[in-house]
CSV table of C-alpha atoms in Angstrom, one decimal:
chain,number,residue,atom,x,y,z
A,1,UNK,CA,66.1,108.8,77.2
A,2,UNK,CA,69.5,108.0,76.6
A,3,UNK,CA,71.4,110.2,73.8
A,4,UNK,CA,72.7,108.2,71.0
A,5,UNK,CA,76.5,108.1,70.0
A,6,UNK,CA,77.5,110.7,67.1
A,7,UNK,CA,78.7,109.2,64.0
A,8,UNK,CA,80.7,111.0,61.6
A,9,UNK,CA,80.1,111.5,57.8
A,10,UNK,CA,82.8,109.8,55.3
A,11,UNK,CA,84.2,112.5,53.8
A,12,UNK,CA,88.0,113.9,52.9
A,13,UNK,CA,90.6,113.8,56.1
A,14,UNK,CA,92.8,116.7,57.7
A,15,UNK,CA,95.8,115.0,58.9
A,16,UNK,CA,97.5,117.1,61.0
A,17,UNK,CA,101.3,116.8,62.4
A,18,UNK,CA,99.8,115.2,65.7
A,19,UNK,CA,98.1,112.3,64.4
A,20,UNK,CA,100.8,109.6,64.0
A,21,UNK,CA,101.8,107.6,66.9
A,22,UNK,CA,103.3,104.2,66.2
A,23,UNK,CA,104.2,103.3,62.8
A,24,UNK,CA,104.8,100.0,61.1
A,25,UNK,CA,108.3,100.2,61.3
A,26,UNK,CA,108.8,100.6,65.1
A,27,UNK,CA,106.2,98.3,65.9
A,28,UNK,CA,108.2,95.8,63.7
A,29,UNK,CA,111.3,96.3,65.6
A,30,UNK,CA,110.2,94.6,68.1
A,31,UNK,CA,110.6,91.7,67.0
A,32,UNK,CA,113.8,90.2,68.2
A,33,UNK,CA,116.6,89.5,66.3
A,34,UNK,CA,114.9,90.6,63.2
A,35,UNK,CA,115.6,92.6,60.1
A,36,UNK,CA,112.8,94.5,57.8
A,37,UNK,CA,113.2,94.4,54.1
A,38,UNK,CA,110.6,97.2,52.4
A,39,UNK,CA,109.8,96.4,48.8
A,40,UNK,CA,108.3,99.7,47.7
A,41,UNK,CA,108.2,102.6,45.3
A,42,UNK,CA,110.1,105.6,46.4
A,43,UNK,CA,107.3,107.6,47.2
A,44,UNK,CA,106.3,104.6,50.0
A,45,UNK,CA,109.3,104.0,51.7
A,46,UNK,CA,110.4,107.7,52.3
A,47,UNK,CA,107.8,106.9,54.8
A,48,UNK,CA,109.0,103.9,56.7
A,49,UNK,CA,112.7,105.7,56.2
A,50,UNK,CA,111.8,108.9,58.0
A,51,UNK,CA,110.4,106.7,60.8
A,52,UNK,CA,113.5,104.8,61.1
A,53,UNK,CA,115.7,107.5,61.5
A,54,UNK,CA,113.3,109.3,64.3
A,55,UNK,CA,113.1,106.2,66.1
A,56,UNK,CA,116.9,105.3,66.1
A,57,UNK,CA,115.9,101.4,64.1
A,58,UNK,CA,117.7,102.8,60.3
A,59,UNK,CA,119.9,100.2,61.1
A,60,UNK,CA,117.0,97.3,60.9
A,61,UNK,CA,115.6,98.4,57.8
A,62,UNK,CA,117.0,98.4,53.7
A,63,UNK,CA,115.1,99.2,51.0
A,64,UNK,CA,114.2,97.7,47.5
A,65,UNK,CA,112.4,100.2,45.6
A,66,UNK,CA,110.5,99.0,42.6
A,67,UNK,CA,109.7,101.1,39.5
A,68,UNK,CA,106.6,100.8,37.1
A,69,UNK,CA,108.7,98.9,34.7
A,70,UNK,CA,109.0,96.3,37.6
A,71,UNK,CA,104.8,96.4,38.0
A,72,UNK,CA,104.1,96.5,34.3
A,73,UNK,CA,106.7,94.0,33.6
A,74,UNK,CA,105.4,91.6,36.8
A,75,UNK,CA,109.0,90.9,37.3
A,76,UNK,CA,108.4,92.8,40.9
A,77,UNK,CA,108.1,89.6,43.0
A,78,UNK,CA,111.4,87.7,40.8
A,79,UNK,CA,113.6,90.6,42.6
A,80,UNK,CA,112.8,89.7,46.2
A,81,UNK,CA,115.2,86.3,46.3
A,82,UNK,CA,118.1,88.3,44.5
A,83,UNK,CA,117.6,91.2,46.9
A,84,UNK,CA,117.2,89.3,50.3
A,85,UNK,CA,120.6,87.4,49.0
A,86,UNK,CA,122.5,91.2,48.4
A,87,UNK,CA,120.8,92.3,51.9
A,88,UNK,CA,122.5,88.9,53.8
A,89,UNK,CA,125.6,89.3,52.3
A,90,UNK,CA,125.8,93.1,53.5
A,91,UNK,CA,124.6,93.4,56.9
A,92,UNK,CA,126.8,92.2,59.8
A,93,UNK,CA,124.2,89.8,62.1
A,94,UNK,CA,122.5,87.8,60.0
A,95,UNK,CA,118.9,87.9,61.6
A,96,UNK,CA,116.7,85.0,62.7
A,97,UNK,CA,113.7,86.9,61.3
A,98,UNK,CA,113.4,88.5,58.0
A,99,UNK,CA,110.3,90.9,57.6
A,100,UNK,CA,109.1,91.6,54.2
A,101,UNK,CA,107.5,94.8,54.2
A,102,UNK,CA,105.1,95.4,51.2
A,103,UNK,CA,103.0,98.7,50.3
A,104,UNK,CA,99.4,99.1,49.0
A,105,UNK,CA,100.5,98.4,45.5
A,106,UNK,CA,101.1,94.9,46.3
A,107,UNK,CA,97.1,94.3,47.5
A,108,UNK,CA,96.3,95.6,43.9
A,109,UNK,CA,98.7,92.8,42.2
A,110,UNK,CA,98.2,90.1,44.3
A,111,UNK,CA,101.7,88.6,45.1
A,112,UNK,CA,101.4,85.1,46.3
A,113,UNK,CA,103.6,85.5,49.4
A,114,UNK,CA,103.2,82.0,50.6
A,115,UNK,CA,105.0,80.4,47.8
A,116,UNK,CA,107.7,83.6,48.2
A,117,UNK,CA,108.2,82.8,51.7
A,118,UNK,CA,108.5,78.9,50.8
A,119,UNK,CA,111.3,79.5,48.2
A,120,UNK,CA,112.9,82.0,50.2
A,121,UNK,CA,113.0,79.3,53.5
A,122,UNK,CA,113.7,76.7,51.3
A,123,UNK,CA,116.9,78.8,50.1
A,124,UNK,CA,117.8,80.7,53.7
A,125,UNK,CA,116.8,77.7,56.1
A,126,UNK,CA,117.9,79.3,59.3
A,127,UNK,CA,115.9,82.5,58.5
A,128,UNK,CA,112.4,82.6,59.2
A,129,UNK,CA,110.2,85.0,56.3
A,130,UNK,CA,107.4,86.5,57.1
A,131,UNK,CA,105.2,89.2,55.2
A,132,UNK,CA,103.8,92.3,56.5
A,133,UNK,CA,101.5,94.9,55.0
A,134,UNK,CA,102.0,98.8,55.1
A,135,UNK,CA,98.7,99.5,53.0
A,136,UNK,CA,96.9,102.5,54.8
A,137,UNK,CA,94.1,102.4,52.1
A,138,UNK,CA,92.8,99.6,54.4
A,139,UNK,CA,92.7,101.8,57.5
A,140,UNK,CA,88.4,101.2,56.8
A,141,UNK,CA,88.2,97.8,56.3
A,142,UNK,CA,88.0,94.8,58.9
A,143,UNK,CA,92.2,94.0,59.0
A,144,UNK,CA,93.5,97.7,58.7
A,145,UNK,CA,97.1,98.0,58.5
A,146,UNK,CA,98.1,97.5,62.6
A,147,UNK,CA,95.9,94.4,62.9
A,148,UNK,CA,97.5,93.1,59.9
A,149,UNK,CA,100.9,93.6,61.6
A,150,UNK,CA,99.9,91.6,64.8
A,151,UNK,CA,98.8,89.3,62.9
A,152,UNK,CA,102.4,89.0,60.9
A,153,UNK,CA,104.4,89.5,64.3
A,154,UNK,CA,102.4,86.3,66.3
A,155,UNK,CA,102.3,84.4,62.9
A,156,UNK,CA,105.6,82.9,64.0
A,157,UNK,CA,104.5,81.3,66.9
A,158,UNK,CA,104.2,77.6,67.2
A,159,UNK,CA,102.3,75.7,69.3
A,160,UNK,CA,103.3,74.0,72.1
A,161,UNK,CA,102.8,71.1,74.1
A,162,UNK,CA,104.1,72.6,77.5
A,163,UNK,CA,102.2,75.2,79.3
A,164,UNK,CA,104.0,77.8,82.3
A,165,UNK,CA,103.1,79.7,84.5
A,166,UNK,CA,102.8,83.3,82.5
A,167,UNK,CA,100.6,85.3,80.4
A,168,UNK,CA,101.9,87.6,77.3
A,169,UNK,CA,100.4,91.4,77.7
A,170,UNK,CA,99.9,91.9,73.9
A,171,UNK,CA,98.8,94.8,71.3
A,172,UNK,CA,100.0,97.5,73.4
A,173,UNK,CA,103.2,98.5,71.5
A,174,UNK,CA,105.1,100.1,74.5
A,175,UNK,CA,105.8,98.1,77.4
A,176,UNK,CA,103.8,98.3,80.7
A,177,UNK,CA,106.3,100.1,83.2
A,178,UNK,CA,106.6,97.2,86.0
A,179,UNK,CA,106.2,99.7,88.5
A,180,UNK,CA,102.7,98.4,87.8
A,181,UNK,CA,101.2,96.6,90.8
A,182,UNK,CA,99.9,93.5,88.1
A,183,UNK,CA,104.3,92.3,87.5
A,184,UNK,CA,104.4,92.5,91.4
A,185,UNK,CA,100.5,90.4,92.1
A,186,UNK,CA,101.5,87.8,89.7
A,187,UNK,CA,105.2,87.8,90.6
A,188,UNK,CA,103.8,86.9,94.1
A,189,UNK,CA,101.4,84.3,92.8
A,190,UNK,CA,103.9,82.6,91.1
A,191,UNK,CA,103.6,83.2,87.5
A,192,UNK,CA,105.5,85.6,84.9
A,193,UNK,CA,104.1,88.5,82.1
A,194,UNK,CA,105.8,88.5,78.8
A,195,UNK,CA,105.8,91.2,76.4
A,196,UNK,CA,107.5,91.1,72.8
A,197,UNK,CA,109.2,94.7,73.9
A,198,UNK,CA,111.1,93.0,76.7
A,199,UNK,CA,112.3,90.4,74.6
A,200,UNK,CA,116.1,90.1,73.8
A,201,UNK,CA,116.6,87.0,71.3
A,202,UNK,CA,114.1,85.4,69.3
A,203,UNK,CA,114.1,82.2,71.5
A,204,UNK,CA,112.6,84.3,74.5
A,205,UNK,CA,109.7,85.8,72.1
A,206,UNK,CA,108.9,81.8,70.8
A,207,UNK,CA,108.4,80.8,74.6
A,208,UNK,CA,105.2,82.9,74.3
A,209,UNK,CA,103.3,80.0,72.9
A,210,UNK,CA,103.7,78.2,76.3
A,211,UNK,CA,101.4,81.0,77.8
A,212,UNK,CA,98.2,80.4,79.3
A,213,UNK,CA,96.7,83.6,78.2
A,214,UNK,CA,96.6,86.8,76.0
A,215,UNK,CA,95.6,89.5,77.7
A,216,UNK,CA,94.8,92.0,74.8
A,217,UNK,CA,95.5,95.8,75.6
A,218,UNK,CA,94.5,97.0,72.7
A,219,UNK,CA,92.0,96.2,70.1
A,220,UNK,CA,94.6,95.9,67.1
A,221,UNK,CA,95.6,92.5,68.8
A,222,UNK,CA,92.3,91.4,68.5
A,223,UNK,CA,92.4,89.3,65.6
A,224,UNK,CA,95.8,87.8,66.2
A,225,UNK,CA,94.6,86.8,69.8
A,226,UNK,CA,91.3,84.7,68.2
A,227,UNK,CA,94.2,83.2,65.5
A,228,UNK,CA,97.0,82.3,68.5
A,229,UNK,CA,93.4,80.4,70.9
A,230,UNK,CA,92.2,78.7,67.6
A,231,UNK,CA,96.0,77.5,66.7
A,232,UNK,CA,97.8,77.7,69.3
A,233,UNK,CA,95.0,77.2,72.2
A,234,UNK,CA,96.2,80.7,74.3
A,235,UNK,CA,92.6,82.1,75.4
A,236,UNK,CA,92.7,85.1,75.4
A,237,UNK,CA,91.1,88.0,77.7
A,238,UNK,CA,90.1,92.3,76.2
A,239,UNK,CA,91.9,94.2,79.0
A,240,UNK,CA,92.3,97.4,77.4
A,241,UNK,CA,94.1,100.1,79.6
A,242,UNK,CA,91.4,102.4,81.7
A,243,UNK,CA,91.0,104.5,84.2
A,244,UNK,CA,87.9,103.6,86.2
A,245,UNK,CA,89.3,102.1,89.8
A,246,UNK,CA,86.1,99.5,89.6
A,247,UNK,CA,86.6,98.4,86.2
A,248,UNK,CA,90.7,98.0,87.0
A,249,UNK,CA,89.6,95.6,89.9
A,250,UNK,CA,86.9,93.8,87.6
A,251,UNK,CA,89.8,92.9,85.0
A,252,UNK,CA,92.0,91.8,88.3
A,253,UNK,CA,89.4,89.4,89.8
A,254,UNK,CA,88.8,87.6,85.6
A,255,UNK,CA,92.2,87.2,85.4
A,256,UNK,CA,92.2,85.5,89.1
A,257,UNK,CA,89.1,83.4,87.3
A,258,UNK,CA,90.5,82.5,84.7
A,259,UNK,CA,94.0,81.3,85.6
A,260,UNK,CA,93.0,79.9,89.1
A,261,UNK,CA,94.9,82.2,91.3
A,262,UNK,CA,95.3,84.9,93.8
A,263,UNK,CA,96.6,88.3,93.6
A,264,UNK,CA,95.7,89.0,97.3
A,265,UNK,CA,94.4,92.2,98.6
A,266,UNK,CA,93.7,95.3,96.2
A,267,UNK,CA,92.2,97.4,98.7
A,268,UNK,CA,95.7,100.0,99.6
A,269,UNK,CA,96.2,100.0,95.4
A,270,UNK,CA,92.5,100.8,95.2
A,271,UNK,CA,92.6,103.9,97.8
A,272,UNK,CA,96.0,105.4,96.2
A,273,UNK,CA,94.5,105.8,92.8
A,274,UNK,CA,91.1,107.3,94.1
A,275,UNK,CA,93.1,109.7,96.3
A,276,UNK,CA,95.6,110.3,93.6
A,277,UNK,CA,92.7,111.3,91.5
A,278,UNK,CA,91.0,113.7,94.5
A,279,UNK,CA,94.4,115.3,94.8
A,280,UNK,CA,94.3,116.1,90.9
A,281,UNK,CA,90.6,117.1,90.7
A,282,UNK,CA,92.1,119.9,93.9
A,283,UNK,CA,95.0,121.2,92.0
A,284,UNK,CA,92.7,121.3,88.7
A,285,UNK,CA,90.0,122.1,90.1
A,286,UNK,CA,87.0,123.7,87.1
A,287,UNK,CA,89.8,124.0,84.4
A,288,UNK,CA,88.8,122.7,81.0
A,289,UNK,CA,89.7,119.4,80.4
A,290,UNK,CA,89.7,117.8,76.6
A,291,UNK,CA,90.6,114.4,75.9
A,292,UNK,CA,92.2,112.4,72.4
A,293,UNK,CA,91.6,109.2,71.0
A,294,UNK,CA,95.2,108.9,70.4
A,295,UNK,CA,96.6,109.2,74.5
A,296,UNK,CA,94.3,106.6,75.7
A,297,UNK,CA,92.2,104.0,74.2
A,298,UNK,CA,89.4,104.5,76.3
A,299,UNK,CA,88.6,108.4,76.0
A,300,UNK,CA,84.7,108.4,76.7
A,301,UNK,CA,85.2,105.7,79.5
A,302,UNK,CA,88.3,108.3,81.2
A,303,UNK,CA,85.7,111.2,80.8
A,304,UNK,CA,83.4,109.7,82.5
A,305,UNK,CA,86.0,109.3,85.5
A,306,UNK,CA,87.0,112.7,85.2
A,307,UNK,CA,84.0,114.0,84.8
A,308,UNK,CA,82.3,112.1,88.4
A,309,UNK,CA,85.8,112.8,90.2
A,310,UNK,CA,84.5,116.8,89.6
A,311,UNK,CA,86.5,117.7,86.8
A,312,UNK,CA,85.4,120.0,83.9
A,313,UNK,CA,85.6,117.8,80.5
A,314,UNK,CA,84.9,120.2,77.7
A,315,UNK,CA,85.9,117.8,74.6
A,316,UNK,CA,86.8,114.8,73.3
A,317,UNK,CA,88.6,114.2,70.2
A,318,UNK,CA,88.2,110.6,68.2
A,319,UNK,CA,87.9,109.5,64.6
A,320,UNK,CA,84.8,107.0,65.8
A,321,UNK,CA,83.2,105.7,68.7
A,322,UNK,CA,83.9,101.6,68.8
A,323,UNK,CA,81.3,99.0,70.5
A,324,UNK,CA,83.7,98.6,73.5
A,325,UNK,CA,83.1,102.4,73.6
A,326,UNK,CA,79.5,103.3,72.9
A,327,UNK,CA,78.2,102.3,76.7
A,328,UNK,CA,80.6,105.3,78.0
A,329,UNK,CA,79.7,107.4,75.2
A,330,UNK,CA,76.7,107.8,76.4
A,331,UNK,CA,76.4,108.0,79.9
A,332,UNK,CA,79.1,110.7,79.1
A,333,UNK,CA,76.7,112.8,76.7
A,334,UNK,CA,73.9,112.1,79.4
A,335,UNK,CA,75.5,113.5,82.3
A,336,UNK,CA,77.2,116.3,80.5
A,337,UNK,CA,74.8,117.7,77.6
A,338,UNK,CA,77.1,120.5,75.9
A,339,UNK,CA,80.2,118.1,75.7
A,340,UNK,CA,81.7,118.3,72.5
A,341,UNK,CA,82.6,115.3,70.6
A,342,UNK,CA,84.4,116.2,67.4
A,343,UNK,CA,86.1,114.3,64.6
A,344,UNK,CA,89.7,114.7,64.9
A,345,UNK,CA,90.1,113.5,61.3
A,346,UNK,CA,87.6,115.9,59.7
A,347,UNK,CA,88.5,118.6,57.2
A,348,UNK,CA,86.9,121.3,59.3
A,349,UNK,CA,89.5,120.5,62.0
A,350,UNK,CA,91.9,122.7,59.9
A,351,UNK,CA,89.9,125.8,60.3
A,352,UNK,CA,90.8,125.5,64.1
A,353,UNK,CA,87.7,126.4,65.9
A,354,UNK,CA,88.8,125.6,69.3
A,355,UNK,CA,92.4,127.8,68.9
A,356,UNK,CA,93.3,129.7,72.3
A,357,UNK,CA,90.7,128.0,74.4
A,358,UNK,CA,91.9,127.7,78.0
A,359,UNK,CA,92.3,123.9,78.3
A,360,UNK,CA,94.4,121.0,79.5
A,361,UNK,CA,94.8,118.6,76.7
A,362,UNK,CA,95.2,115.0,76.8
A,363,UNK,CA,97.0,113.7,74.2
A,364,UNK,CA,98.5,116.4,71.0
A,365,UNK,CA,95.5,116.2,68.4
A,366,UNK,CA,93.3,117.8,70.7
A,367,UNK,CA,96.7,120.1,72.1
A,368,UNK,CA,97.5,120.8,68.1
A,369,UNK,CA,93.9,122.1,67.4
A,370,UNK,CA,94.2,124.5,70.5
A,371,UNK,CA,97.5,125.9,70.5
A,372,UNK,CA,97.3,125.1,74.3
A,373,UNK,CA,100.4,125.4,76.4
A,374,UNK,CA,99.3,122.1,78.9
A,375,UNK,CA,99.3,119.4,76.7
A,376,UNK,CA,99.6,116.4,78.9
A,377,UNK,CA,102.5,113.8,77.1
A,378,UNK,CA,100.7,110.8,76.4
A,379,UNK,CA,100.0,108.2,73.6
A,380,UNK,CA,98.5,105.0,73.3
A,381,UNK,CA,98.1,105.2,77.0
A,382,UNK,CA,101.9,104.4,76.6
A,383,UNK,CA,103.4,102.5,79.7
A,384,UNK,CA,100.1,102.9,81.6
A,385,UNK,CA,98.0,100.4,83.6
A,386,UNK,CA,96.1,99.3,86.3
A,387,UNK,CA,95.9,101.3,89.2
A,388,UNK,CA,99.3,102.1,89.1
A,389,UNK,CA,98.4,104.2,85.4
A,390,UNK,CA,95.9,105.8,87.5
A,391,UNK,CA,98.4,107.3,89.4
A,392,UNK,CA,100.8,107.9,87.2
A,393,UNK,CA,97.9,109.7,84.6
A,394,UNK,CA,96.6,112.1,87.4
A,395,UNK,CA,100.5,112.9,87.7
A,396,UNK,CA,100.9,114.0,84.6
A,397,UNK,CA,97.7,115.8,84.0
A,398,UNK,CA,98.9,117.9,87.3
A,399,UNK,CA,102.4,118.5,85.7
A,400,UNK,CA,100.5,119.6,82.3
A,401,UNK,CA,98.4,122.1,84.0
A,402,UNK,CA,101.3,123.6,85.9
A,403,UNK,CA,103.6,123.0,83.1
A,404,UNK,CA,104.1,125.3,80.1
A,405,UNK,CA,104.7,122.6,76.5
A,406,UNK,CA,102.9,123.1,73.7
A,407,UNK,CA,102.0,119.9,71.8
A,408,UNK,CA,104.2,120.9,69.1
A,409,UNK,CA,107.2,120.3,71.0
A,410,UNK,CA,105.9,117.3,72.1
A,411,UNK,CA,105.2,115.7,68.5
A,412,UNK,CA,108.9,116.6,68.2
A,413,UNK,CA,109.9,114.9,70.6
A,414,UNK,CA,107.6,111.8,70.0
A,415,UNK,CA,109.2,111.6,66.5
A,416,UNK,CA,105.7,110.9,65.1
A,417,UNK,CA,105.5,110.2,61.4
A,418,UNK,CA,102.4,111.4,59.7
């Protein structure tokens, strides 16, 4: 009988230093030609600030901070048109997208930010407006703060009436590195991949609605992607970043499906990623393995990869085990019956129970809660795909093992934002 997926109890968090990643505010920048206006308390935007400054974007961000005389008052939403004026008249480029950044507190008062955004256009006619949500107490509910942002970033997009030959990789917030066999397959075929990273002026990141698909690398695109098919009539395709050489060629041969074409042979990009994974599991060889939710989206379905391939996968590290998820969950708990699957986000994680465990870690939660010394520099599967990210993943796992970092020098150097 097949062992059933763990699910973990709702109960108080340990956030520690390595859980992070992308915030609102570098996802947001982004956008091109764009400025972000946070209309916060204090307490908030020392958050987005921080961010900023880590990230090199302080530049693309001011601040109007609200106090609770401004709440009690309701006179909160009155200051945004005299603000956004102030900010214009400051700044040197006047941007061609103006973000309005709003915290939790707003959800409680209910700001009607349509009718702001229509006296704001109706005032700055050459700006576009558009709200965005930094409200973590949502992180449960069905649009948690990232898929709200999507939603927010793709809002702008208006349909269009001519169609080209490209696609627009979306949710994945760094860019795919193009040394990615899918930019030279397509680039062959004839057709183009877009990505809001790679865009320069706004102009280039409106041509997106001529696309004839999304393909969705990561599940907080999800919701935009049904919005931009029903409005916008892009279909869009799940293609989250994995591992599995079989599965990599399964996406490859729907996207051939669904857009009519040919991205030739995959057979020599097939047999470099199985061998680069052979060479690994021979340099590795038994040496524990544990695996984050936060490096790659996929953490059960790369276990189970790592796992047949002969490596020794000790632990993986998630806050919950989605659908697109649960299939690999449990082969994985099948095939190896000890594996632990902890809650990365559960107060127990701060008594460190796994602390000097010989391990190669993927990703720094799982590196932070070991104190390991091979904590392989990933997140988000960050540039990684197709079988070129197989490649360049069992590179890095070898460079971790024979490499001496400790994941808190990497969250350092990440500038992650807790």
């Amino acid at each position: 009988m097949c062992p059933s997926c763990p699910s973990f109890e709702k109960t108080l968090h340990y956030v520690s230093p390595a859980h992070g990643g992308w915030g609102v505010i570098r996802v947001a920048a982004t956008m091109p030609e764009s400025y972000m206006l946070f209309v916060a308390p204090f307490a908030c935007g020392r958050h987005g600030a921080l961010g900023a400054v880590l990230h090199h974007i302080k530049d693309q961000v001011s601040y109007l901070f609200i106090d609770e005389s401004d709440i009690v008052s309701g006179n909160y939403e009155h200051l945004v048109p005299d603000a956004v004026e102030e900010l214009l008249a400051a700044i040197e480029k006047r941007p061609k997208v103006l973000m309005i950044f709003v915290s939790c507190l707003d959800d409680l008062l209910g700001t009607d930010h349509e009718a702001l955004n229509a006296r704001l256009s109706e005032k700055f006619t050459d700006i576009r407006f558009v709200t965005c949500h930094m409200n973590p107490f949502k992180m449960d509910t069905k649009v948690p703060p990232m898929v709200g942002l999507q939603r927010s970033l793709f809002s702008i997009l208006e349909k269009s009436d001519v169609k080209k030959n490209q696609i627009n990789m979306v949710g994945n917030n760094a860019s795919v590195s193009e040394d990615c066999e899918l930019f030279s397959l397509m680039n062959q075929a004839g057709w183009k991949i877009n990505h809001i990273g790679k865009t320069k002026t706004l102009e280039e990141f409106l041509d997106f609605s001529s696309s004839k698909l999304n393909l969705v690398l990561s599940p907080t695109a999800g919701l935009s992607s049904k919005i931009m098919e029903k409005n916008l009539g892009i279909p869009y395709l799940p293609a989250f970043p994995n591992y599995d050489v079989a599965e990599i060629e399964k996406i490859y041969h729907e996207i051939e499906n669904r857009l009519g074409i040919s991205l030739g042979d995959l057979s020599s990009y097939k047999e470099r990623a199985v061998k680069a994974i052979q060479n690994a599991q021979c340099i590795i060889g038994d040496y524990p393995v544990m695996i984050d939710y936060q490096a790659v989206r996929r953490p059960f379905t790369l276990a189970n990869v790592l796992h047949d391939a002969g490596f020794n996968v000790k632990l993986i590290a998630v806050d919950a085990v989605p659908g697109f998820e649960k299939a690999a969950c449990e082969k994985i708990m099948e095939k190896i019956p000890d594996l632990k699957i902890i809650d990365a986000l559960h107060h127990d994680s701060a008594k460190f129970e796994f602390v000097n465990e010989e391990c190669l870690c993927i990703g720094f939660n799982v590196g932070y809660l070991t104190k390991s010394r091979h904590v392989v520099d990933l997140m988000e599967d960050e540039a990684l795909y197709g079988f070129y990210g197989v490649e360049k993943l069992m590179e890095m796992l070898v460079t971790a093992y024979q490499g001496d970092h400790s994941a808190e020098e990497l969250i350092i150097k990440a500038g992650i934002v807790v």
